[in-house]
PDB file of N, CA and C in Angstrom:
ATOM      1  N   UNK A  78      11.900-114.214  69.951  1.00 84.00           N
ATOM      2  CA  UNK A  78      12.667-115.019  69.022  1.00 84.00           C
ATOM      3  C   UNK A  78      11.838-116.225  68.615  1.00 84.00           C
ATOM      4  N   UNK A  79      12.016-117.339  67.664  1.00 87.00           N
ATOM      5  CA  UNK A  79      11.352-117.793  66.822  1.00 87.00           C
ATOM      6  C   UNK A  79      12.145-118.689  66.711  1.00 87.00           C
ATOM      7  N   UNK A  80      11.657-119.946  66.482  1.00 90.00           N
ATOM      8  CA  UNK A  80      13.034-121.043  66.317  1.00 90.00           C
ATOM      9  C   UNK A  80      11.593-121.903  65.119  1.00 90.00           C
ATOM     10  N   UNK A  81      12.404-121.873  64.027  1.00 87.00           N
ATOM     11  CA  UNK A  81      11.951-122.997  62.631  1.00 87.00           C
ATOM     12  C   UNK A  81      12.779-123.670  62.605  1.00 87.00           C
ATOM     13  N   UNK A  82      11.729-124.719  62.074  1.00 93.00           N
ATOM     14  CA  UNK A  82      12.989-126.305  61.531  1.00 93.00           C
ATOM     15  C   UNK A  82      12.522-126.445  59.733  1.00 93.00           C
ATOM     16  N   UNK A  83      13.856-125.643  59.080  1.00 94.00           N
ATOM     17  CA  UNK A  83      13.475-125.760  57.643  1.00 94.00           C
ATOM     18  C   UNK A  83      14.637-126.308  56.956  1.00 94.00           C
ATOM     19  N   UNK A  84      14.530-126.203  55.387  1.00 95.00           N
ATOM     20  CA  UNK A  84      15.795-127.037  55.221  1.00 95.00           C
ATOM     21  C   UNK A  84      16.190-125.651  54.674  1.00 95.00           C
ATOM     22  N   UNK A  85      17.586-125.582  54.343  1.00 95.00           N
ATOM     23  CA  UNK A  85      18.311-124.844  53.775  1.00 95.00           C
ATOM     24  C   UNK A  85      17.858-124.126  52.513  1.00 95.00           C
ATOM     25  N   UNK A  86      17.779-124.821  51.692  1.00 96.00           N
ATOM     26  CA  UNK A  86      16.720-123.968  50.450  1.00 96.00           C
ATOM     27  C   UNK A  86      15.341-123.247  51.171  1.00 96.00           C
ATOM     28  N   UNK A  87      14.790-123.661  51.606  1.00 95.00           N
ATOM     29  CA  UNK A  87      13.637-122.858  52.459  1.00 95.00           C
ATOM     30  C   UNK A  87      14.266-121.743  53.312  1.00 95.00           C
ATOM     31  N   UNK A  88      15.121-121.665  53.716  1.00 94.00           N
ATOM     32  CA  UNK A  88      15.593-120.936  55.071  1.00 94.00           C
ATOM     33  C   UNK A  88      16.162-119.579  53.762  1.00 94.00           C
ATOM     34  N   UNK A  89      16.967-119.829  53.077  1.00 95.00           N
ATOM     35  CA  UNK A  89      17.149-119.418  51.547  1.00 95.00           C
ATOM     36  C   UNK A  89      16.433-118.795  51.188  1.00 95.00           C
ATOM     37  N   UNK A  90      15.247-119.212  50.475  1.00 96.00           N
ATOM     38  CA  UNK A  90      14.100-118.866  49.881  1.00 96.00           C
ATOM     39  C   UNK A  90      13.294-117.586  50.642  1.00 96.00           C
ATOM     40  N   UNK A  91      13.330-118.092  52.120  1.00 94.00           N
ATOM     41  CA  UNK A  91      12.639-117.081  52.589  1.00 94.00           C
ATOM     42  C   UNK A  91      13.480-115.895  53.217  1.00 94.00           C
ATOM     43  N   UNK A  92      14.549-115.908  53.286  1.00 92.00           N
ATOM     44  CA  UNK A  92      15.675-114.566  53.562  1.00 92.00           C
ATOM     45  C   UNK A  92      15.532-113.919  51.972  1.00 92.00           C
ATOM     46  N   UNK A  93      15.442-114.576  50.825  1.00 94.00           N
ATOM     47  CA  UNK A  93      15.418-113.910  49.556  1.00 94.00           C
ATOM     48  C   UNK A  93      13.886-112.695  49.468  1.00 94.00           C
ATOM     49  N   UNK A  94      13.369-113.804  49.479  1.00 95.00           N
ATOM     50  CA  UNK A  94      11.871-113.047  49.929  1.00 95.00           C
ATOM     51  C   UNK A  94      11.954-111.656  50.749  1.00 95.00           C
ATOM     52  N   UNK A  95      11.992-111.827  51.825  1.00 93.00           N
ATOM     53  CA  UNK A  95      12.038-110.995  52.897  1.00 93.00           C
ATOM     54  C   UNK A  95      12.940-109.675  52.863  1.00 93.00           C
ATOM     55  N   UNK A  96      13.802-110.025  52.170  1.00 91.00           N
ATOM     56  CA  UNK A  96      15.092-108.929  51.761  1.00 91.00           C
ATOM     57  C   UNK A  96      14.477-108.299  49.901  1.00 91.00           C
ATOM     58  N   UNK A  97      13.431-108.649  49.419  1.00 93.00           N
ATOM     59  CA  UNK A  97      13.056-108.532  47.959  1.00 93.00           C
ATOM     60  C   UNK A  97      11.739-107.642  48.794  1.00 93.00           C
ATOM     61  N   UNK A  98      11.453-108.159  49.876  1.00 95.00           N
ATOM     62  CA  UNK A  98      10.149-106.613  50.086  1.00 95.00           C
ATOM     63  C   UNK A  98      10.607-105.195  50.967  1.00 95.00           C
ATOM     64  N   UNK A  99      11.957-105.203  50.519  1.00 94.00           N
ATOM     65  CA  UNK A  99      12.406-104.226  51.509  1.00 94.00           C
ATOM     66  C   UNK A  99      12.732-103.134  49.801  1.00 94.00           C
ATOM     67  N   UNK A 100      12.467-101.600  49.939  1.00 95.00           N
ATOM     68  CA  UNK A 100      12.528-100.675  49.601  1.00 95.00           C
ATOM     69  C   UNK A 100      13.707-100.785  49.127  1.00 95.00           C
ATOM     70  N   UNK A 101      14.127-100.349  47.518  1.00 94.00           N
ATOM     71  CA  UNK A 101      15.435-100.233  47.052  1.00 94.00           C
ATOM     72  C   UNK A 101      16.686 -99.455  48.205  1.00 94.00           C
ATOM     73  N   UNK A 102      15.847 -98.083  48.113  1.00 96.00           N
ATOM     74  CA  UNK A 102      16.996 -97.405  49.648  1.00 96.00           C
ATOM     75  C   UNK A 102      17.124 -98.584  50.461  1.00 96.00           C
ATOM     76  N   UNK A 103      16.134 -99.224  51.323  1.00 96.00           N
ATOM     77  CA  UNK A 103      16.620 -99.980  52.615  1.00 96.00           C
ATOM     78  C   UNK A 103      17.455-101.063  51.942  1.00 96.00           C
ATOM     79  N   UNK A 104      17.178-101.685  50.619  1.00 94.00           N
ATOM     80  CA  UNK A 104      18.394-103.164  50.509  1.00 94.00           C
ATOM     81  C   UNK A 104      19.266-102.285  50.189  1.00 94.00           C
ATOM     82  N   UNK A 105      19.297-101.028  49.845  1.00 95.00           N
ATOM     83  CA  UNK A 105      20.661-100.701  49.712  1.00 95.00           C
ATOM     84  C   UNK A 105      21.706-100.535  50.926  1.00 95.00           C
ATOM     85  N   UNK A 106      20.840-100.513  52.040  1.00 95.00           N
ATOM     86  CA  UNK A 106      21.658-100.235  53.672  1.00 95.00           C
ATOM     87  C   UNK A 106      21.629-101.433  53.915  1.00 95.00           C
ATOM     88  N   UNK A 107      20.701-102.050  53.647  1.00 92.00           N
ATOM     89  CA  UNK A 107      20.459-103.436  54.624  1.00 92.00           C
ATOM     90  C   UNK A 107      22.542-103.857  54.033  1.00 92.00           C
ATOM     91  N   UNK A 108      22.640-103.752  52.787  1.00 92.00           N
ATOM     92  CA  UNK A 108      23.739-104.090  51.707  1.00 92.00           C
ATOM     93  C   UNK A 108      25.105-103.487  52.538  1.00 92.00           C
ATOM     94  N   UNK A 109      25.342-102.459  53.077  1.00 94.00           N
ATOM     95  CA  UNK A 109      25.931-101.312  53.755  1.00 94.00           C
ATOM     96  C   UNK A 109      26.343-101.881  54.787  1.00 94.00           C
ATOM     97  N   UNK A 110      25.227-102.353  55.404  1.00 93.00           N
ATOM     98  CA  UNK A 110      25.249-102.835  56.808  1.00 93.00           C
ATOM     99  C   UNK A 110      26.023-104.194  56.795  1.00 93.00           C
ATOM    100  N   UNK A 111      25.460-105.096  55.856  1.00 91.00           N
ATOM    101  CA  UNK A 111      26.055-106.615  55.619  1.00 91.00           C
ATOM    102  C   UNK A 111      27.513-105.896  55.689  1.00 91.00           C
ATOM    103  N   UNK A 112      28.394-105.331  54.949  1.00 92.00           N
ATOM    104  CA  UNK A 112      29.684-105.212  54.561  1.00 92.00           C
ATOM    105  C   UNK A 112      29.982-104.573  55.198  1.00 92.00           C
ATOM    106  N   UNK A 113      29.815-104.093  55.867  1.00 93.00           N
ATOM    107  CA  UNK A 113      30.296-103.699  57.593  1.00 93.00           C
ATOM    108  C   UNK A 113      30.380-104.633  58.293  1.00 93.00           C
ATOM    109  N   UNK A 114      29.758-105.365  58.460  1.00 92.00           N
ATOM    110  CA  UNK A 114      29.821-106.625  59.574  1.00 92.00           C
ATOM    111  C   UNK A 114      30.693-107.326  58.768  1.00 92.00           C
ATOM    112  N   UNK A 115      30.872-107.993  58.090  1.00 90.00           N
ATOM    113  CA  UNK A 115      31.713-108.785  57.127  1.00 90.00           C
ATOM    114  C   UNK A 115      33.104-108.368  57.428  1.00 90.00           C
ATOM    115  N   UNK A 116      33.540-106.691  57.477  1.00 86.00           N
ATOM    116  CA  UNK A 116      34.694-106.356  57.300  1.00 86.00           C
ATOM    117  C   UNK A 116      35.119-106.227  58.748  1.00 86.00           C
ATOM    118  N   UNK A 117      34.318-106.960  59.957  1.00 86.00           N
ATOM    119  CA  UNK A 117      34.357-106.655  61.018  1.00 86.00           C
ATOM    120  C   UNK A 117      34.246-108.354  61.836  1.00 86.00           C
ATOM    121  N   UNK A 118      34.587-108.749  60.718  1.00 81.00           N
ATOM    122  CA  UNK A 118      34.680-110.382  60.975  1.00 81.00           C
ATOM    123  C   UNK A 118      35.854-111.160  61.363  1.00 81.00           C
ATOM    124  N   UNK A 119      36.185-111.689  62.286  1.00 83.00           N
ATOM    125  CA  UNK A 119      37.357-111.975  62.729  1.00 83.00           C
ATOM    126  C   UNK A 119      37.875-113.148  61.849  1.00 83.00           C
ATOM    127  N   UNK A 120      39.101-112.846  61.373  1.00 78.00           N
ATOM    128  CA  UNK A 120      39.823-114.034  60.837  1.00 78.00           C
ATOM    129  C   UNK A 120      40.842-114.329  61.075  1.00 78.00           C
ATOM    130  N   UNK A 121      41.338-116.006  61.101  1.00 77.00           N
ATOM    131  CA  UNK A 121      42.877-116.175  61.393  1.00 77.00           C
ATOM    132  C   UNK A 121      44.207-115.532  60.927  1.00 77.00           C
ATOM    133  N   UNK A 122      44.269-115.579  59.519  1.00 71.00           N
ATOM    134  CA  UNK A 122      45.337-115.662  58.733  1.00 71.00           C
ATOM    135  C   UNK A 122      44.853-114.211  57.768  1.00 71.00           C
ATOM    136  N   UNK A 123      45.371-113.191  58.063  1.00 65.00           N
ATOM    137  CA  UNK A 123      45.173-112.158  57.256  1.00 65.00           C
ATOM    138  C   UNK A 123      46.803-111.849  56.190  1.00 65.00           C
ATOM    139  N   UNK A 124      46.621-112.161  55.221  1.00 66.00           N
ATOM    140  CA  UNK A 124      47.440-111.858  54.592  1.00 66.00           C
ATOM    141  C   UNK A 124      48.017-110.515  53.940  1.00 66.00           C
ATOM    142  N   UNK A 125      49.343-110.054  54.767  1.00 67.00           N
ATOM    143  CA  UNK A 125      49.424-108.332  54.874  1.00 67.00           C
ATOM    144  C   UNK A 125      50.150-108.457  53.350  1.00 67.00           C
ATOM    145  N   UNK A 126      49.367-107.299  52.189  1.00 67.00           N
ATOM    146  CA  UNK A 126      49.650-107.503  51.069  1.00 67.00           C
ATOM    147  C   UNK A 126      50.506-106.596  50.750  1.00 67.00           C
ATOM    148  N   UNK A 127      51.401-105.576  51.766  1.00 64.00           N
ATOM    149  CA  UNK A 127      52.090-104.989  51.322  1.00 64.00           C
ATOM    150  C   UNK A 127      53.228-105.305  52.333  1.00 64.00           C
ATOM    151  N   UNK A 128      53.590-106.703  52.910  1.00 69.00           N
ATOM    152  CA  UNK A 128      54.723-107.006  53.137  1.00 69.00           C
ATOM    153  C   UNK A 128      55.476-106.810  52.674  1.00 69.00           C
ATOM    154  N   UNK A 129      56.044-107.414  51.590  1.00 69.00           N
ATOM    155  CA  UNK A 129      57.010-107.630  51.084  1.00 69.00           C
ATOM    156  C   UNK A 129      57.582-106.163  49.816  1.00 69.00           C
ATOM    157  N   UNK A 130      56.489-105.109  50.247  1.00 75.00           N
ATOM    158  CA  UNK A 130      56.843-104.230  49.661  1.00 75.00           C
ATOM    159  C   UNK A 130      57.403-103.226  50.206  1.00 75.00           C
ATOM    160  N   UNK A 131      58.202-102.181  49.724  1.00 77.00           N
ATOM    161  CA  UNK A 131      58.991-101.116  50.235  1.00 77.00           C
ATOM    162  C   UNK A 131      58.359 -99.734  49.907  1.00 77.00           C
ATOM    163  N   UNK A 132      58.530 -98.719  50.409  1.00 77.00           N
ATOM    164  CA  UNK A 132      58.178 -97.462  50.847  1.00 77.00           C
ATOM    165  C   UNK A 132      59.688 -96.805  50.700  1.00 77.00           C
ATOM    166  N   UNK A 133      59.458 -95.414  49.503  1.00 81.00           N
ATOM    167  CA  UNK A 133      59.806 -94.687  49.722  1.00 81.00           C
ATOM    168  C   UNK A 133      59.573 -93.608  49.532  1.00 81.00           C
ATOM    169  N   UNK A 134      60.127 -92.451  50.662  1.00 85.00           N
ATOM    170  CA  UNK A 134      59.779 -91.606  50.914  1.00 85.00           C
ATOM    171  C   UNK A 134      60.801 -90.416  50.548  1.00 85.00           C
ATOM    172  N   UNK A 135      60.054 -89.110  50.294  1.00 89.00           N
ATOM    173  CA  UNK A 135      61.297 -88.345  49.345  1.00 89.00           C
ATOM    174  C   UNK A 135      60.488 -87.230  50.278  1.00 89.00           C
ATOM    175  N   UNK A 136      61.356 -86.684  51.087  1.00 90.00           N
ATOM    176  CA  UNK A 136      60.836 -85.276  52.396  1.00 90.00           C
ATOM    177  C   UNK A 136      60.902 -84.250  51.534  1.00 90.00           C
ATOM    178  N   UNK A 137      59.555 -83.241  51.893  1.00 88.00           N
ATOM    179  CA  UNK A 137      59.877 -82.387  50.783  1.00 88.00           C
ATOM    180  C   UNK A 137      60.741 -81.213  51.317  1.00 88.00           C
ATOM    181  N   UNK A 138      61.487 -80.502  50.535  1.00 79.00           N
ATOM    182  CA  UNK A 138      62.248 -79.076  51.101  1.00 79.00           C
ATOM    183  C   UNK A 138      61.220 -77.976  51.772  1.00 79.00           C
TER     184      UNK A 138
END
């Protein structure tokens, strides 16, 4: 591991970089991968958007 002291635009700059020499296929996973983790991100307040909605159901014969 590696510990830099940069500022934010630098730290920026060089994740842009680094992710711009990766193979269209790989940013396309690297992309895959981000939004997986993202959707795997814990949050407080999830707002259930089909509360307040109803379900119905018609059984078939």
């Amino acid at each position: 591991m590696e510990i830099r002291f940069q500022t934010k635009e630098e730290s920026n700059q060089r994740q842009q970089e680094d992710f711009l020499k990766l193979s269209k296929v790989e940013r396309f996973y690297s992309f895959l991968r981000l939004s997986e983790r993202i959707s795997k991100f814990p949050v407080k307040n999830r707002d259930n958007k089909n509360k307040d909605n109803f379900l119905i159901v018609i059984p078939s014969k």
